[in-house]
PDB file of C-alpha atoms in Angstrom:
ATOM      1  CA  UNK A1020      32.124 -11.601 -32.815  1.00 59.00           C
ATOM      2  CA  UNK A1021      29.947 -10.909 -35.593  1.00 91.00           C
ATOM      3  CA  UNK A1022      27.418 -13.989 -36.895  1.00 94.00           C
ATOM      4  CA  UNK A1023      29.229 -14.640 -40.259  1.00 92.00           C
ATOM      5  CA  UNK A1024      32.598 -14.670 -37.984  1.00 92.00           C
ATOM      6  CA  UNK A1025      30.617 -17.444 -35.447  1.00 95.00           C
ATOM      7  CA  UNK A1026      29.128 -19.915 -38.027  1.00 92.00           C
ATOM      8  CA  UNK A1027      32.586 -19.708 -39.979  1.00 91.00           C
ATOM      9  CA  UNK A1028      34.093 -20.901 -36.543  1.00 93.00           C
ATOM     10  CA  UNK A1029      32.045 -22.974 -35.422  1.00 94.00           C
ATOM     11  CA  UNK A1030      33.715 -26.821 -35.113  1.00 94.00           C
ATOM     12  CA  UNK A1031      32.809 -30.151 -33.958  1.00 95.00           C
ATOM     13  CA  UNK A1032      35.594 -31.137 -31.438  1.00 96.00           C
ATOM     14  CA  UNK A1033      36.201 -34.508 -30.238  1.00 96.00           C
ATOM     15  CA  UNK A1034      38.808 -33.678 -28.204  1.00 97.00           C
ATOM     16  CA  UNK A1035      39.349 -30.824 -25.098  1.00 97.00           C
ATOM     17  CA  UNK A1036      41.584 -29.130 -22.750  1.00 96.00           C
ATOM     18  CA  UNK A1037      41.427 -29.346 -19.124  1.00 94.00           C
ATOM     19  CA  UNK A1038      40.653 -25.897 -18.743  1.00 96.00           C
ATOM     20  CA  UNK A1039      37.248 -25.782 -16.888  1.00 96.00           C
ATOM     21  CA  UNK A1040      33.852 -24.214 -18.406  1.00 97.00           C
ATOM     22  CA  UNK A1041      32.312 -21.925 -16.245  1.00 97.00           C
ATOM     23  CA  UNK A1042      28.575 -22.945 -15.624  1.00 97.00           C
ATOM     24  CA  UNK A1043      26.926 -19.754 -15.714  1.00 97.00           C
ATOM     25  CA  UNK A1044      28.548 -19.529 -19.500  1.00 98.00           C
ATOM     26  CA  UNK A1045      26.600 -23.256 -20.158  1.00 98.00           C
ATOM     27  CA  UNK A1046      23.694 -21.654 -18.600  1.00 98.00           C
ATOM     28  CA  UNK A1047      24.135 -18.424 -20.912  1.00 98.00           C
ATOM     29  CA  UNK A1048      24.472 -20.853 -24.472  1.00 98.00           C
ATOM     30  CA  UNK A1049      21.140 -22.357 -23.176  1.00 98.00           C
ATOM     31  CA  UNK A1050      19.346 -18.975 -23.178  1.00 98.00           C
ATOM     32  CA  UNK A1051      20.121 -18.566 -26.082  1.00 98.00           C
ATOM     33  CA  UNK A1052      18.935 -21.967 -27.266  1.00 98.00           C
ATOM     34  CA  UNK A1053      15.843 -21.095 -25.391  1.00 96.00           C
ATOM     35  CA  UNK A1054      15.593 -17.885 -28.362  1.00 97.00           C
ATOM     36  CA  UNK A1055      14.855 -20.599 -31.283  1.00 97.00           C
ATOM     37  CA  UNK A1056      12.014 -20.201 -33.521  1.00 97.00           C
ATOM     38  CA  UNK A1057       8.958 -21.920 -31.692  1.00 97.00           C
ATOM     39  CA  UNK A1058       5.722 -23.018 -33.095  1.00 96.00           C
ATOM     40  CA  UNK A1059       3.049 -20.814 -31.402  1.00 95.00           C
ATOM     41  CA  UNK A1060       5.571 -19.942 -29.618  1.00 95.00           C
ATOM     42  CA  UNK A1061       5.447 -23.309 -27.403  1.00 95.00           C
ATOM     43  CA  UNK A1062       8.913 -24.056 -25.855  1.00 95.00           C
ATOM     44  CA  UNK A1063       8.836 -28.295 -26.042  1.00 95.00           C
ATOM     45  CA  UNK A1064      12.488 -28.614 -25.081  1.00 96.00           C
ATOM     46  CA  UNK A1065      14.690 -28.821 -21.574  1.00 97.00           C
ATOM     47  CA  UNK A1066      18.697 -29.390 -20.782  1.00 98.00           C
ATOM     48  CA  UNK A1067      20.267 -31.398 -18.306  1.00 98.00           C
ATOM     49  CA  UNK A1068      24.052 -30.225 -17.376  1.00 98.00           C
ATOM     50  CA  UNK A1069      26.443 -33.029 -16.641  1.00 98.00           C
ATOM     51  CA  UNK A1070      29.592 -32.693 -14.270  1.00 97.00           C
ATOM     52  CA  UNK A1071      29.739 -35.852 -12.680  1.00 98.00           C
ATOM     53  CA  UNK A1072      32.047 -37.500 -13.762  1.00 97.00           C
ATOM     54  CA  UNK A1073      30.448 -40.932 -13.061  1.00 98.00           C
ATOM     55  CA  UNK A1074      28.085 -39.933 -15.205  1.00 98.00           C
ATOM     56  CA  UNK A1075      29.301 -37.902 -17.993  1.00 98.00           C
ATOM     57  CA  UNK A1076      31.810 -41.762 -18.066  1.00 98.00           C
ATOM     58  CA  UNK A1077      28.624 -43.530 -18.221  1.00 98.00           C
ATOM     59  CA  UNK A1078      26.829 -41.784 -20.935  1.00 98.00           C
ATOM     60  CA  UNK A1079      30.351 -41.948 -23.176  1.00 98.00           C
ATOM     61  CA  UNK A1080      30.311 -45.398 -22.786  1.00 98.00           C
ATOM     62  CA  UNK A1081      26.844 -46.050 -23.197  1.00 98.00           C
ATOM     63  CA  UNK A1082      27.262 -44.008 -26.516  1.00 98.00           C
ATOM     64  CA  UNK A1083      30.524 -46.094 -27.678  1.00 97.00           C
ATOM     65  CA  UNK A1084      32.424 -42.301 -27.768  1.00 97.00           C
ATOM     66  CA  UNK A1085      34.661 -42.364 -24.867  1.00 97.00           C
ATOM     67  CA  UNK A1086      36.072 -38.897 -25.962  1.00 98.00           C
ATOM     68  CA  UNK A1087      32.507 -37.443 -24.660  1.00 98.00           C
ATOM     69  CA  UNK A1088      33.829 -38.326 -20.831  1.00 98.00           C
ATOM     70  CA  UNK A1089      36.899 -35.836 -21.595  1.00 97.00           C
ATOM     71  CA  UNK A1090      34.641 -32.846 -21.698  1.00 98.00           C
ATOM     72  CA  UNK A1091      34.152 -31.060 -18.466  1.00 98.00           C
ATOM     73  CA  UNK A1092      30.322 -30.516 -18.532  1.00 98.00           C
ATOM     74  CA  UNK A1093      27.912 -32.220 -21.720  1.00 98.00           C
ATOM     75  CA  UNK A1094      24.305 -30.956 -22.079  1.00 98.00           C
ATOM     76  CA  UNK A1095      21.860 -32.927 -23.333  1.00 98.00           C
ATOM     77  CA  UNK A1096      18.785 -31.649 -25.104  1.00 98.00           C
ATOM     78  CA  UNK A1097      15.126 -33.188 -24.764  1.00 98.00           C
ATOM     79  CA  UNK A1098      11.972 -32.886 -25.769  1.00 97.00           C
ATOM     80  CA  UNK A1099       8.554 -33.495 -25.364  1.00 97.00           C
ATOM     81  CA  UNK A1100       6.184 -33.872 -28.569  1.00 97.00           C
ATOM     82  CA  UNK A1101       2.859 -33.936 -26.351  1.00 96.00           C
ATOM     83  CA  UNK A1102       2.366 -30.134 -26.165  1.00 95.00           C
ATOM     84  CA  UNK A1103       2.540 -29.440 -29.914  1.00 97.00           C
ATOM     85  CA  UNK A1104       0.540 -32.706 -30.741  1.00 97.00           C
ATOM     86  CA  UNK A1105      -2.152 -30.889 -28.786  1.00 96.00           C
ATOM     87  CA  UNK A1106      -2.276 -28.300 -30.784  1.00 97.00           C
ATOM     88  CA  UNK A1107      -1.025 -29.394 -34.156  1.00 97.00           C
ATOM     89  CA  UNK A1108      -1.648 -33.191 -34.626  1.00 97.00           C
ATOM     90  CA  UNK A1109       0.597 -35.184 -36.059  1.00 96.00           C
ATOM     91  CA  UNK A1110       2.720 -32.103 -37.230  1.00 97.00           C
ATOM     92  CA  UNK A1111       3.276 -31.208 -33.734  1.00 96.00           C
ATOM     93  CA  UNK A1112       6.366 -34.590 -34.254  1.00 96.00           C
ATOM     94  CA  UNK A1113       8.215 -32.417 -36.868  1.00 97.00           C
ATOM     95  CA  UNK A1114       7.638 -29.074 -35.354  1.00 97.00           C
ATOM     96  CA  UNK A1115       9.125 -30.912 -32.212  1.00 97.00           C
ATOM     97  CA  UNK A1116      12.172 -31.917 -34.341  1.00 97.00           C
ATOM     98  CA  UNK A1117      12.651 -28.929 -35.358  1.00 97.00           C
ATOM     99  CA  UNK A1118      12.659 -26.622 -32.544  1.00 97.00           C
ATOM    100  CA  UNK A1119      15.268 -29.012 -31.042  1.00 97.00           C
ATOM    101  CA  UNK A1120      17.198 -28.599 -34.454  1.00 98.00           C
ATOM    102  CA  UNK A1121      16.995 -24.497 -33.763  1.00 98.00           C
ATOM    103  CA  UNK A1122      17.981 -24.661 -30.259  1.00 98.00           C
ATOM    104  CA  UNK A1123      20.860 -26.853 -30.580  1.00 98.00           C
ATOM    105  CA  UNK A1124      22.004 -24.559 -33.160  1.00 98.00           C
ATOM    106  CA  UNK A1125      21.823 -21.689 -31.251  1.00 98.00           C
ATOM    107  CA  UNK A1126      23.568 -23.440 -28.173  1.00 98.00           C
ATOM    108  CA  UNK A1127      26.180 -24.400 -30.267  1.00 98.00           C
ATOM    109  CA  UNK A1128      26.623 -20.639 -31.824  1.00 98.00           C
ATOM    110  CA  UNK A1129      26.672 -19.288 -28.784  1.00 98.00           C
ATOM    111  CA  UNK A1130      29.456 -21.543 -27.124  1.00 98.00           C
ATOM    112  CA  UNK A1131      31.196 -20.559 -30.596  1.00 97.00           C
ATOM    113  CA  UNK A1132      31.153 -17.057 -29.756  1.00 97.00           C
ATOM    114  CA  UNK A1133      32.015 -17.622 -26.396  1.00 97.00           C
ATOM    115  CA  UNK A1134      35.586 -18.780 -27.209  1.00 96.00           C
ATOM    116  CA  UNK A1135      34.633 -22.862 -25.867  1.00 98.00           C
ATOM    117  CA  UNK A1136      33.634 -25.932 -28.731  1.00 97.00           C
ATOM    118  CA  UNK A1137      31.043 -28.631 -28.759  1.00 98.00           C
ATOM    119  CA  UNK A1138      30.106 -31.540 -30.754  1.00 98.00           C
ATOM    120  CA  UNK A1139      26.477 -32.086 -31.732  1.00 98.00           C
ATOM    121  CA  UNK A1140      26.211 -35.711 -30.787  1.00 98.00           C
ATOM    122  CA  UNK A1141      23.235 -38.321 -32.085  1.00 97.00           C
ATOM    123  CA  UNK A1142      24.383 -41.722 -32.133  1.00 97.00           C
ATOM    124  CA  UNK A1143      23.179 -43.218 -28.708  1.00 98.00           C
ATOM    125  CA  UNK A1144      21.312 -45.454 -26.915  1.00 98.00           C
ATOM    126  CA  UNK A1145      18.172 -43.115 -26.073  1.00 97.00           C
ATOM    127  CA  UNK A1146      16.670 -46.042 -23.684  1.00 98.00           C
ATOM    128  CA  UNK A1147      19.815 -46.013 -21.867  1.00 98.00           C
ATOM    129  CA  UNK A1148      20.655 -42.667 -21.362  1.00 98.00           C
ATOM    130  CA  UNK A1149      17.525 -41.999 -20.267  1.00 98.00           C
ATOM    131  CA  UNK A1150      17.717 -44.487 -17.530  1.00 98.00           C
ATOM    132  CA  UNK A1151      21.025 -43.069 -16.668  1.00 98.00           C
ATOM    133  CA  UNK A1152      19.559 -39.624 -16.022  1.00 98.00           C
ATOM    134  CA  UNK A1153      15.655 -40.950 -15.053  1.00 98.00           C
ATOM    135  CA  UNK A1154      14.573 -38.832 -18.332  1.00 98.00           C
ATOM    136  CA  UNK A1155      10.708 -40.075 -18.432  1.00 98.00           C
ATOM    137  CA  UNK A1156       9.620 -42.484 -21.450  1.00 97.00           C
ATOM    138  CA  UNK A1157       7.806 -40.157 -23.282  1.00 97.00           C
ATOM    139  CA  UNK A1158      10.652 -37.374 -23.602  1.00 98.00           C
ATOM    140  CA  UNK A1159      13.133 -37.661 -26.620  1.00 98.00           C
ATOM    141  CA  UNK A1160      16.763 -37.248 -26.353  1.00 98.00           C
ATOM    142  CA  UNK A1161      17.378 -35.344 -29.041  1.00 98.00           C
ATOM    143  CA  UNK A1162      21.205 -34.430 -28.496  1.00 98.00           C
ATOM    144  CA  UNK A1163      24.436 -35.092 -26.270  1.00 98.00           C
ATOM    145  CA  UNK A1164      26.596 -32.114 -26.198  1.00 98.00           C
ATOM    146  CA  UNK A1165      30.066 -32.224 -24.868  1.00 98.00           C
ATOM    147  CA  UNK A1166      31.254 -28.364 -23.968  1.00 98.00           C
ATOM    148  CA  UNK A1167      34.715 -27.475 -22.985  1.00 98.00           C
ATOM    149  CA  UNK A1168      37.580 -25.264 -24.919  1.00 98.00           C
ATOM    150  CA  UNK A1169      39.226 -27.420 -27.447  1.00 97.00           C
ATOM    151  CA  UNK A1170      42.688 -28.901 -27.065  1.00 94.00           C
ATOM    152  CA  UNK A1171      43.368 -27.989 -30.616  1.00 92.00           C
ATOM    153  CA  UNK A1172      42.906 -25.701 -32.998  1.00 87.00           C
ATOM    154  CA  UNK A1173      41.240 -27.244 -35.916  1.00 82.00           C
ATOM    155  CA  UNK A1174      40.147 -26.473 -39.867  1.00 79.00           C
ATOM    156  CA  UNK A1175      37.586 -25.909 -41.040  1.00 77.00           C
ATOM    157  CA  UNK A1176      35.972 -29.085 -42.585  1.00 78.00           C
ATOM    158  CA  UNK A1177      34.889 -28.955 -46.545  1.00 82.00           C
ATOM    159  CA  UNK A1178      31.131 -28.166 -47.275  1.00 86.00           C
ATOM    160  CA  UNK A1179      29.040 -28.454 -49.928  1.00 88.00           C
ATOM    161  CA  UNK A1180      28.971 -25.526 -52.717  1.00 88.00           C
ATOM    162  CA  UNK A1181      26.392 -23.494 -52.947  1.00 86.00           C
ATOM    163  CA  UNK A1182      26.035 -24.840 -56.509  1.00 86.00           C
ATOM    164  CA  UNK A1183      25.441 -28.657 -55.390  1.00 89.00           C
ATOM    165  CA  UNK A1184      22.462 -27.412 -52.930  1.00 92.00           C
ATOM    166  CA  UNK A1185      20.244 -24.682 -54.142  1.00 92.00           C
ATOM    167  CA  UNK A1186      17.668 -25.512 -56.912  1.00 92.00           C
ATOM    168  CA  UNK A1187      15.892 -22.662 -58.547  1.00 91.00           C
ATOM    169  CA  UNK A1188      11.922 -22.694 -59.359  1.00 90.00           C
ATOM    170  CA  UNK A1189      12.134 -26.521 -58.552  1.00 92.00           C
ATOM    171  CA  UNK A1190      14.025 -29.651 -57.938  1.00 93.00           C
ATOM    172  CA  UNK A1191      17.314 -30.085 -59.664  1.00 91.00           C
ATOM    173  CA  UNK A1192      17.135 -27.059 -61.850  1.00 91.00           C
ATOM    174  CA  UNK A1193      20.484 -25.628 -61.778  1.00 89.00           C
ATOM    175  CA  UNK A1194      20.285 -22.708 -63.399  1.00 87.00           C
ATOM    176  CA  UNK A1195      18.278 -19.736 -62.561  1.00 87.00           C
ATOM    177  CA  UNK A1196      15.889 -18.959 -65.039  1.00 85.00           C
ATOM    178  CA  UNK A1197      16.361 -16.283 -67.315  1.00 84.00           C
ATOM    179  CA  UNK A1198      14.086 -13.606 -67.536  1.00 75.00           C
ATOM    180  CA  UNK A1199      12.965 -13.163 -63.681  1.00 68.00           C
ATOM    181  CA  UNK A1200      14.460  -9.567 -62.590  1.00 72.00           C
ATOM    182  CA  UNK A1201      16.478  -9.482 -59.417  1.00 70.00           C
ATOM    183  CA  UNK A1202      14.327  -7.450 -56.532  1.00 70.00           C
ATOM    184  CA  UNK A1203      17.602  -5.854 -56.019  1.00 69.00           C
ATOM    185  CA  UNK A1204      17.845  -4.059 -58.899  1.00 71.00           C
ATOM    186  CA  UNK A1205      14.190  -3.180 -58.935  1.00 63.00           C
TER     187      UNK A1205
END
């Protein structure tokens, strides 16, 4: 599948098939999630894969999204801020946020072009999942992700235009100023 193909495809789905997910296929979307931009190249995140079902009941109720349970395996994403804080202060935080943003997204592309669906999941009780799965204090849950092939085929939601989100030169100008050549055409 070509990228353009993927992101086009790419769903959240609430609700799956009973078909099973082959593990090594999880394990294949996490190396890719491991390929995210890094900040000096410092990997600050780790996945836990979930089939128990005890569990993987637990954490959907916990999370008040009993739909999560239905998934055969979820993955959750932490991460630990104390190795970029080392190195980049108080930046290190957002540099942490954002290399979980980049892996997620390329976990999630990656079970896209694999044929199975996911839904990026953040509403939950961090304290209490990470009792559930003895996740230390200091580590953030940063995502639940429920994998499994979807029991429907769904559309594609509506996104913003392009119009409503790009601002050229600076905030809220709409138009592109006149006058600036196009490298392009250089």
């Amino acid at each position: 599948m070509n990228l353009d193909k993927v992101i086009d495809e790419r769903r959240s789905v609430r609700e799956f098939s009973d078909k099973k997910v082959k593990w090594a296929d999880v394990l294949e979307a996490v190396d890719s999630a491991r390929k995210a931009p890094l900040a000096g190249n410092h990997c600050n995140f780790k996945f836990i894969i979930i089939e128990d079902s005890k569990k993987k009941n637990k954490l959907a109720e916990v999370a008040e999204q009993y739909w999560i349970a239905d998934a055969p395996m979820i993955v959750i994403v932490c991460s630990d801020d104390a190795p970029l804080e080392n190195i980049y202060y108080d930046r290190g935080k957002i540099y942490a946020r954002q290399q979980a943003g980049a892996a997620i997204e390329n976990f999630l592309l990656k079970i896209t072009d694999m044929g199975l669906s996911c839904c990026w999941v953040g509403a939950f009780p961090d304290e209490i999942v990470k009792q559930i799965l003895k996740i230390p204090n200091h580590i953030h849950v940063e995502a639940i992700l429920p994998v499994g092939y979807a029991k429907f085929k769904t559309k594609a939601p509506k996104k913003s235009s392009l119009e409503k989100i790009i601002s050229w030169e600076s905030w809220g100008t709409k138009k592109r100023p006149t006058g600036v050549k196009d490298p392009r055409t250089m």
